[in-house]
Backbone as a chain_set.jsonl record, in Angstrom:
{"seq": "MYRLASIIAKNFRVEDFYITNESTQLIFMGLQSDVQLAEVTFQYAAGSVGFSAKQFLQRPEIKRKRKRKWQLKQDFIEGYLSALESLFDQQVLTNGYELALQLPDVVKEEIAKIEFVTGKDVSHEVKDFEAYHTSYREGKKFKQRDQIN", "coords": {"N": [[143.836, 51.944, -5.386], [146.071, 51.607, -6.994], [145.316, 49.621, -8.818], [143.142, 50.868, -10.063], [144.481, 53.013, -11.261], [146.004, 51.585, -13.102], [144.009, 50.522, -14.78], [142.909, 52.869, -15.851], [145.194, 53.924, -17.117], [145.689, 52.038, -19.122], [143.621, 52.58, -20.852], [143.888, 55.166, -21.725], [146.153, 55.769, -23.171], [148.551, 56.007, -21.658], [151.189, 55.324, -19.27], [151.265, 53.95, -16.006], [152.756, 54.668, -12.873], [154.202, 54.451, -9.606], [155.603, 56.219, -6.878], [157.205, 55.673, -3.882], [157.916, 57.241, -1.038], [157.94, 59.097, 1.692], [155.246, 59.281, 1.423], [152.882, 57.852, -0.888], [152.983, 58.383, -4.335], [151.13, 58.578, -7.213], [151.771, 58.308, -10.679], [151.156, 59.325, -13.96], [152.368, 58.721, -17.154], [152.92, 60.026, -20.303], [151.796, 61.468, -23.419], [151.071, 64.942, -23.085], [148.315, 65.767, -23.363], [147.008, 63.29, -23.187], [147.743, 62.474, -20.622], [146.492, 64.426, -19.07], [143.755, 63.866, -19.54], [143.68, 61.263, -18.492], [144.279, 61.764, -15.782], [142.081, 63.352, -14.948], [139.958, 61.56, -15.386], [140.757, 59.496, -13.681], [140.577, 60.777, -11.148], [137.832, 61.308, -11.078], [136.761, 58.688, -11.252], [137.895, 57.527, -8.944], [136.674, 59.047, -6.952], [134.027, 58.323, -7.455], [133.971, 55.506, -6.971], [134.739, 55.513, -4.29], [132.635, 56.969, -3.08], [130.463, 55.293, -3.708], [131.196, 52.932, -2.344], [131.135, 53.838, 0.296], [128.404, 54.446, 0.55], [127.357, 51.87, 0.246], [128.374, 50.546, 2.533], [126.948, 51.81, 4.493], [124.436, 50.774, 4.521], [121.657, 49.411, 6.265], [121.573, 46.566, 6.698], [124.218, 45.882, 6.383], [125.584, 47.361, 8.336], [124.555, 46.181, 10.613], [125.138, 43.415, 10.462], [127.8, 42.958, 9.72], [131.095, 42.596, 10.779], [133.604, 42.637, 9.804], [134.388, 44.973, 8.134], [136.403, 46.111, 6.568], [137.343, 44.089, 4.816], [134.971, 43.621, 3.443], [134.604, 46.093, 2.209], [136.837, 46.083, 0.5], [136.164, 43.953, -1.188], [133.897, 45.049, -2.37], [135.021, 47.238, -3.739], [136.669, 45.841, -5.509], [134.772, 44.578, -7.17], [133.597, 46.837, -8.346], [135.772, 47.93, -9.736], [136.271, 45.851, -11.516], [133.964, 45.961, -13.084], [134.274, 48.512, -14.199], [136.621, 48.154, -15.674], [135.676, 46.27, -17.491], [133.747, 47.817, -18.833], [135.394, 49.717, -20.134], [136.927, 47.972, -21.753], [134.904, 46.921, -23.376], [134.113, 49.244, -24.695], [136.397, 49.784, -26.19], [136.479, 47.553, -27.927], [133.979, 47.779, -29.228], [134.153, 50.257, -30.53], [136.459, 50.032, -31.991], [139.006, 50.883, -31.036], [141.523, 49.766, -30.635], [144.027, 50.159, -31.954], [144.283, 52.921, -31.691], [144.737, 53.238, -29.005], [147.311, 52.505, -28.528], [150.455, 52.895, -26.967], [152.344, 55.768, -27.603], [155.42, 55.776, -29.505], [157.424, 57.58, -28.7], [156.866, 57.965, -26.022], [157.237, 55.364, -25.034], [160.004, 55.17, -25.428], [160.995, 57.118, -23.64], [160.143, 56.054, -21.204], [161.629, 53.706, -21.138], [164.183, 54.77, -20.769], [164.082, 55.707, -18.162], [163.835, 53.476, -16.492], [162.016, 52.243, -14.512], [161.092, 50.417, -11.566], [159.302, 47.382, -11.29], [156.089, 47.308, -9.784], [154.276, 46.32, -6.784], [152.244, 43.357, -6.305], [148.831, 43.685, -6.871], [146.609, 42.161, -6.734], [143.471, 40.757, -5.681], [141.669, 38.656, -3.52], [138.412, 37.764, -3.633], [136.046, 37.554, -1.057], [133.479, 38.045, -0.231], [130.85, 37.682, -2.086], [128.437, 38.933, -2.462], [128.87, 41.657, -1.924], [130.736, 42.124, -3.958], [129.243, 41.615, -6.363], [127.152, 43.449, -6.089], [128.552, 45.853, -6.246], [129.653, 45.554, -8.756], [127.443, 45.821, -10.42], [126.893, 48.476, -9.792], [129.218, 49.713, -10.682], [128.952, 49.344, -13.433], [127.275, 51.368, -14.098], [128.827, 53.553, -14.381], [129.425, 54.929, -16.822], [126.973, 56.017, -17.33], [126.54, 58.051, -15.636], [126.816, 61.589, -14.803], [128.515, 63.196, -17.373], [132.004, 63.814, -17.943], [133.288, 66.972, -18.513]], "CA": [[144.272, 53.055, -6.221], [147.017, 51.122, -8.0], [144.57, 48.911, -9.862], [142.386, 51.876, -10.801], [145.448, 53.726, -12.104], [146.365, 50.692, -14.2], [142.851, 50.457, -15.688], [142.845, 54.166, -16.534], [146.368, 54.041, -17.992], [145.502, 51.149, -20.277], [142.585, 53.113, -21.737], [144.135, 56.566, -22.081], [147.468, 55.845, -23.812], [149.592, 56.42, -20.718], [151.671, 54.293, -18.349], [151.125, 54.382, -14.62], [153.83, 54.309, -11.961], [154.077, 55.097, -8.312], [156.833, 56.456, -6.135], [156.932, 55.601, -2.456], [158.898, 57.818, -0.111], [157.157, 59.271, 2.919], [153.888, 58.98, 0.984], [152.861, 57.25, -2.22], [152.56, 59.308, -5.382], [150.822, 57.938, -8.485], [152.234, 59.108, -11.815], [150.806, 58.911, -15.317], [153.377, 59.206, -18.084], [152.469, 59.941, -21.688], [151.654, 62.781, -24.026], [150.418, 65.839, -22.129], [146.85, 65.725, -23.46], [146.572, 61.986, -22.696], [147.94, 62.478, -19.174], [145.436, 65.266, -18.485], [142.51, 63.086, -19.579], [143.816, 60.152, -17.552], [144.203, 62.292, -14.422], [140.698, 63.759, -14.679], [139.152, 60.344, -15.306], [141.159, 58.807, -12.458], [139.989, 61.479, -10.0], [136.382, 61.093, -11.135], [136.49, 57.286, -10.935], [138.25, 57.306, -7.537], [135.586, 59.639, -6.176], [132.826, 57.535, -7.683], [134.075, 54.23, -6.251], [134.755, 55.83, -2.86], [131.277, 57.337, -2.684], [129.618, 54.096, -3.803], [131.573, 52.029, -1.253], [130.631, 54.426, 1.539], [126.957, 54.247, 0.538], [127.102, 50.442, 0.461], [128.685, 50.195, 3.923], [125.98, 52.444, 5.388], [123.166, 50.054, 4.47], [121.327, 48.835, 7.582], [121.94, 45.152, 6.809], [125.677, 45.8, 6.478], [125.956, 47.879, 9.655], [124.099, 45.271, 11.648], [125.646, 42.054, 10.362], [129.202, 42.827, 9.329], [132.129, 43.095, 11.673], [134.834, 42.769, 9.026], [134.026, 45.948, 7.097], [137.527, 46.372, 5.664], [137.29, 43.059, 3.774], [133.763, 43.873, 2.676], [134.884, 47.263, 1.368], [137.774, 45.656, -0.546], [135.394, 43.156, -2.151], [133.046, 45.992, -3.09], [135.889, 47.985, -4.663], [137.097, 44.897, -6.549], [133.661, 44.443, -8.114], [133.44, 48.103, -9.06], [136.879, 48.047, -10.687], [136.053, 44.845, -12.571], [132.939, 46.511, -13.973], [134.874, 49.639, -14.913], [137.53, 47.584, -16.666], [134.818, 45.652, -18.499], [133.171, 48.91, -19.636], [136.437, 50.26, -21.015], [137.25, 46.946, -22.749], [133.776, 46.864, -24.306], [134.183, 50.465, -25.493], [137.501, 49.612, -27.14], [136.061, 46.581, -28.946], [132.839, 48.302, -29.965], [134.528, 51.403, -31.361], [137.684, 49.755, -32.745], [140.073, 51.761, -30.548], [142.71, 48.999, -30.281], [145.234, 50.828, -32.455], [144.337, 54.291, -31.172], [145.179, 53.224, -27.617], [148.7, 52.086, -28.417], [151.339, 53.888, -26.365], [153.224, 56.348, -28.626], [156.817, 55.345, -29.425], [158.224, 58.547, -27.944], [156.607, 57.686, -24.603], [157.926, 54.105, -24.745], [161.443, 55.456, -25.349], [161.259, 57.843, -22.391], [159.941, 55.111, -20.102], [162.782, 52.802, -21.145], [165.326, 55.509, -20.226], [163.928, 55.911, -16.717], [164.034, 52.173, -15.852], [161.23, 52.081, -13.296], [161.021, 49.075, -10.996], [157.938, 46.858, -11.279], [155.424, 47.485, -8.49], [153.786, 45.164, -6.039], [151.049, 42.67, -6.768], [147.634, 44.315, -6.308], [145.465, 41.276, -6.915], [142.62, 40.659, -4.495], [140.802, 37.482, -3.477], [137.075, 38.142, -3.168], [135.461, 36.647, -0.062], [132.054, 38.334, -0.101], [130.377, 37.86, -3.451], [127.314, 39.881, -2.458], [129.469, 42.989, -2.069], [131.353, 42.172, -5.283], [128.222, 41.717, -7.412], [126.448, 44.719, -5.912], [129.394, 46.93, -6.776], [129.811, 45.343, -10.198], [126.277, 46.483, -11.033], [127.086, 49.921, -9.583], [130.3, 50.126, -11.577], [128.447, 49.357, -14.814], [126.568, 52.638, -14.29], [129.83, 54.62, -14.441], [129.283, 55.696, -18.062], [125.646, 56.629, -17.38], [126.513, 59.201, -14.731], [127.147, 62.868, -15.44], [129.712, 63.113, -18.175], [133.095, 64.738, -17.626], [133.484, 67.962, -19.571]], "C": [[145.215, 52.58, -7.333], [146.29, 50.442, -9.153], [143.757, 49.887, -10.703], [143.319, 52.639, -11.74], [145.841, 52.88, -13.31], [145.251, 50.599, -15.238], [142.756, 51.741, -16.508], [143.995, 54.284, -17.536], [146.194, 53.239, -19.272], [144.552, 51.75, -21.309], [142.786, 54.568, -22.138], [145.557, 56.794, -22.61], [148.559, 56.41, -22.904], [150.071, 55.186, -19.953], [151.512, 54.835, -16.946], [152.283, 53.844, -13.786], [153.513, 54.908, -10.607], [155.441, 55.176, -7.654], [156.455, 56.437, -4.66], [158.126, 56.153, -1.699], [158.199, 57.897, 1.231], [155.676, 59.006, 2.64], [153.976, 58.393, -0.423], [152.298, 58.249, -3.215], [152.347, 58.518, -6.667], [151.215, 58.872, -9.617], [151.717, 58.489, -13.109], [151.85, 59.529, -16.242], [152.896, 58.962, -19.504], [152.47, 61.325, -22.299], [150.797, 63.646, -23.11], [148.895, 65.754, -22.175], [146.296, 64.397, -22.938], [146.678, 61.918, -21.171], [146.837, 63.29, -18.495], [144.104, 64.523, -18.456], [142.548, 61.937, -18.578], [143.669, 60.639, -16.111], [142.777, 62.685, -14.047], [139.809, 62.527, -14.51], [139.48, 59.564, -14.038], [140.515, 59.452, -11.235], [138.478, 61.246, -9.933], [136.039, 59.662, -10.705], [136.81, 56.985, -9.471], [137.16, 57.873, -6.625], [134.318, 58.817, -6.274], [132.863, 56.22, -6.903], [134.082, 54.469, -4.741], [133.37, 56.152, -2.336], [130.368, 56.111, -2.669], [129.921, 53.115, -2.673], [131.035, 52.539, 0.075], [129.119, 54.22, 1.647], [126.611, 52.787, 0.846], [127.305, 50.065, 1.932], [127.714, 50.817, 4.92], [124.605, 51.779, 5.341], [122.898, 49.405, 5.831], [121.762, 47.376, 7.737], [123.448, 44.955, 6.916], [126.128, 46.25, 7.869], [125.654, 46.866, 10.75], [124.868, 43.95, 11.639], [127.154, 41.945, 10.175], [130.149, 43.426, 10.355], [133.431, 43.335, 10.918], [134.601, 43.713, 7.847], [135.167, 46.203, 6.111], [137.498, 45.379, 4.506], [136.096, 43.284, 2.854], [133.972, 45.049, 1.715], [135.823, 46.887, 0.225], [137.054, 44.826, -1.612], [134.492, 44.045, -2.998], [133.877, 46.738, -4.142], [136.349, 47.085, -5.807], [136.006, 44.714, -7.601], [133.492, 45.678, -8.968], [134.534, 48.24, -10.124], [136.762, 47.033, -11.821], [135.025, 45.344, -13.578], [133.501, 47.648, -14.813], [135.812, 49.141, -16.014], [136.745, 46.945, -17.814], [134.196, 46.706, -19.415], [134.185, 49.471, -20.618], [136.795, 49.257, -22.113], [136.162, 46.861, -23.815], [133.793, 48.08, -25.234], [135.263, 50.348, -26.561], [137.086, 48.676, -28.269], [134.951, 47.122, -29.832], [133.249, 49.388, -30.955], [135.818, 51.191, -32.146], [138.854, 50.633, -32.342], [141.395, 51.045, -30.278], [143.997, 49.702, -30.718], [145.385, 52.234, -31.894], [144.871, 54.329, -29.743], [146.606, 52.724, -27.431], [149.549, 53.231, -27.866], [152.274, 54.438, -27.441], [154.686, 55.943, -28.405], [157.672, 56.291, -28.592], [158.046, 58.336, -26.438], [157.314, 56.396, -24.196], [159.422, 54.328, -24.566], [161.801, 56.161, -24.041], [161.123, 56.922, -21.177], [161.132, 54.164, -20.001], [164.018, 53.479, -20.547], [165.274, 55.598, -18.7], [164.158, 54.627, -15.934], [163.319, 52.057, -14.508], [161.243, 50.623, -12.844], [159.554, 48.647, -10.965], [157.364, 46.943, -9.873], [154.95, 46.184, -7.88], [152.538, 44.579, -6.686], [149.837, 43.298, -6.088], [146.391, 43.452, -6.521], [144.719, 41.134, -5.583], [141.746, 39.426, -4.596], [139.473, 37.886, -2.848], [136.558, 37.091, -2.202], [133.965, 36.861, 0.095], [131.5, 38.662, -1.479], [129.16, 38.77, -3.547], [127.842, 41.303, -2.667], [130.051, 43.161, -3.468], [130.301, 42.4, -6.372], [127.405, 43.008, -7.307], [127.268, 45.848, -6.525], [129.643, 46.782, -8.267], [128.656, 46.017, -10.938], [126.399, 48.004, -10.92], [128.159, 50.465, -10.536], [129.875, 50.188, -13.031], [127.702, 50.651, -15.135], [127.529, 53.808, -14.472], [129.655, 55.508, -15.665], [127.949, 56.422, -18.142], [125.566, 57.877, -16.503], [126.864, 60.459, -15.497], [128.475, 62.757, -16.163], [130.744, 64.156, -17.753], [133.258, 65.692, -18.791], [134.945, 68.319, -19.705]], "O": [[145.168, 53.078, -8.458], [146.612, 50.664, -10.32], [143.692, 49.748, -11.924], [142.97, 52.882, -12.895], [145.994, 53.402, -14.414], [145.518, 50.598, -16.439], [142.547, 51.695, -17.72], [143.786, 54.699, -18.676], [146.513, 53.708, -20.364], [144.664, 51.464, -22.502], [141.939, 55.142, -22.822], [146.092, 57.897, -22.5], [149.391, 57.203, -23.345], [149.432, 54.135, -19.989], [151.613, 56.042, -16.724], [152.728, 52.711, -13.972], [152.648, 55.776, -10.489], [156.306, 54.322, -7.848], [155.506, 57.1, -4.241], [159.216, 55.58, -1.728], [157.9, 56.87, 1.84], [154.944, 58.558, 3.522], [155.028, 58.439, -1.061], [151.27, 58.88, -2.969], [153.267, 57.864, -7.158], [151.017, 60.084, -9.527], [151.827, 57.281, -13.321], [152.175, 60.71, -16.126], [152.515, 57.849, -19.866], [153.077, 62.25, -21.759], [149.898, 63.141, -22.437], [148.252, 65.676, -21.128], [145.235, 64.373, -22.315], [145.799, 61.366, -20.51], [146.311, 62.881, -17.461], [143.401, 64.553, -17.446], [141.559, 61.672, -17.894], [143.003, 59.989, -15.305], [142.319, 62.38, -12.946], [138.998, 62.468, -13.587], [138.58, 59.028, -13.391], [139.969, 58.754, -10.38], [137.923, 61.017, -8.859], [135.137, 59.451, -9.894], [136.061, 56.256, -8.82], [136.775, 57.241, -5.641], [133.612, 58.635, -5.282], [131.885, 55.863, -6.246], [133.485, 53.695, -3.993], [132.972, 55.671, -1.275], [129.597, 55.914, -1.731], [129.001, 52.529, -2.103], [130.537, 51.76, 0.888], [128.614, 53.862, 2.71], [125.688, 52.508, 1.611], [126.491, 49.341, 2.505], [127.663, 50.394, 6.075], [123.7, 52.195, 6.063], [123.822, 48.906, 6.472], [122.265, 46.991, 8.792], [123.903, 43.962, 7.483], [126.956, 45.594, 8.501], [126.422, 46.72, 11.701], [125.21, 43.426, 12.699], [127.722, 40.891, 10.462], [130.029, 44.587, 10.745], [134.262, 44.139, 11.34], [134.617, 43.285, 6.692], [134.916, 46.482, 4.938], [137.614, 45.773, 3.346], [136.204, 43.151, 1.635], [133.564, 44.995, 0.554], [135.622, 47.33, -0.906], [137.313, 44.987, -2.804], [134.341, 43.823, -4.199], [133.469, 46.847, -5.298], [136.41, 47.527, -6.954], [136.295, 44.697, -8.798], [133.269, 45.582, -10.175], [134.26, 48.617, -11.264], [137.117, 47.332, -12.961], [135.196, 45.17, -14.784], [133.228, 47.732, -16.01], [135.794, 49.644, -17.138], [137.125, 47.075, -18.978], [134.126, 46.515, -20.629], [133.877, 49.677, -21.792], [136.951, 49.639, -23.273], [136.453, 46.743, -25.005], [133.516, 47.954, -26.427], [135.064, 50.767, -27.701], [137.317, 48.976, -29.441], [134.981, 46.943, -31.05], [132.754, 49.432, -32.081], [136.234, 52.077, -32.893], [139.616, 51.083, -33.197], [142.313, 51.661, -29.738], [144.941, 49.821, -29.937], [146.503, 52.687, -31.648], [145.405, 55.351, -29.315], [147.058, 52.54, -26.301], [149.378, 54.387, -28.253], [152.935, 53.66, -28.128], [155.132, 55.787, -27.269], [158.552, 55.845, -27.855], [158.992, 58.517, -25.671], [157.926, 56.338, -23.13], [160.04, 53.753, -23.67], [162.804, 55.828, -23.409], [161.908, 57.013, -20.234], [161.591, 53.855, -18.901], [164.818, 52.819, -19.883], [166.309, 55.567, -18.035], [164.639, 54.687, -14.802], [163.953, 51.801, -13.484], [161.39, 49.712, -13.659], [158.673, 49.448, -10.654], [158.06, 46.684, -8.891], [155.197, 45.098, -8.403], [151.874, 45.221, -7.5], [149.812, 43.43, -4.865], [145.265, 43.949, -6.492], [145.277, 41.364, -4.51], [141.145, 39.173, -5.64], [139.416, 38.294, -1.688], [136.619, 35.892, -2.478], [133.254, 35.948, 0.514], [131.66, 39.776, -1.977], [128.884, 39.32, -4.613], [127.318, 42.054, -3.489], [129.884, 44.209, -4.092], [130.46, 43.287, -7.211], [127.016, 43.587, -8.321], [126.734, 46.696, -7.239], [129.825, 47.778, -8.968], [128.858, 46.692, -11.947], [126.048, 48.73, -11.85], [128.009, 51.543, -11.113], [130.392, 51.009, -13.789], [127.518, 50.992, -16.304], [127.091, 54.937, -14.693], [129.733, 56.731, -15.548], [127.802, 57.349, -18.938], [124.627, 58.664, -16.621], [127.172, 60.411, -16.688], [129.453, 62.267, -15.599], [130.399, 65.234, -17.27], [133.354, 65.259, -19.939], [135.305, 69.14, -20.548]]}, "num_chains": 1, "name": "protein.A"}
């Protein structure tokens, strides 16, 4: 979820943070319209990756052969997120959105006032490249699915 939030934030002119108390709460900070778009896209993408991972883990060859499903699921999610990040990066380059995606100064100033603490490392070492590549192909279809209105 943290990595997905970071990918979404980078592409919707917002910053992402999380607060951990009894539960973890993800926060997007930016202009209201940008935050709304980021939240909708995040929910859609989280649902999409969750559904795709569940479908992948239900394949007969996975059920039969894999005992370490948690690792397999993490590798699948990593591939999906890599594809999603690649799609957004390609969209930015193709359409020349580099300047349009800059965080507004007013948002930068507010973030500086709050002084959030940097979060944990969310990097992941892929161990099952079949799961990674399968999900990468699945993630590339993200833009082809039903569009968000």
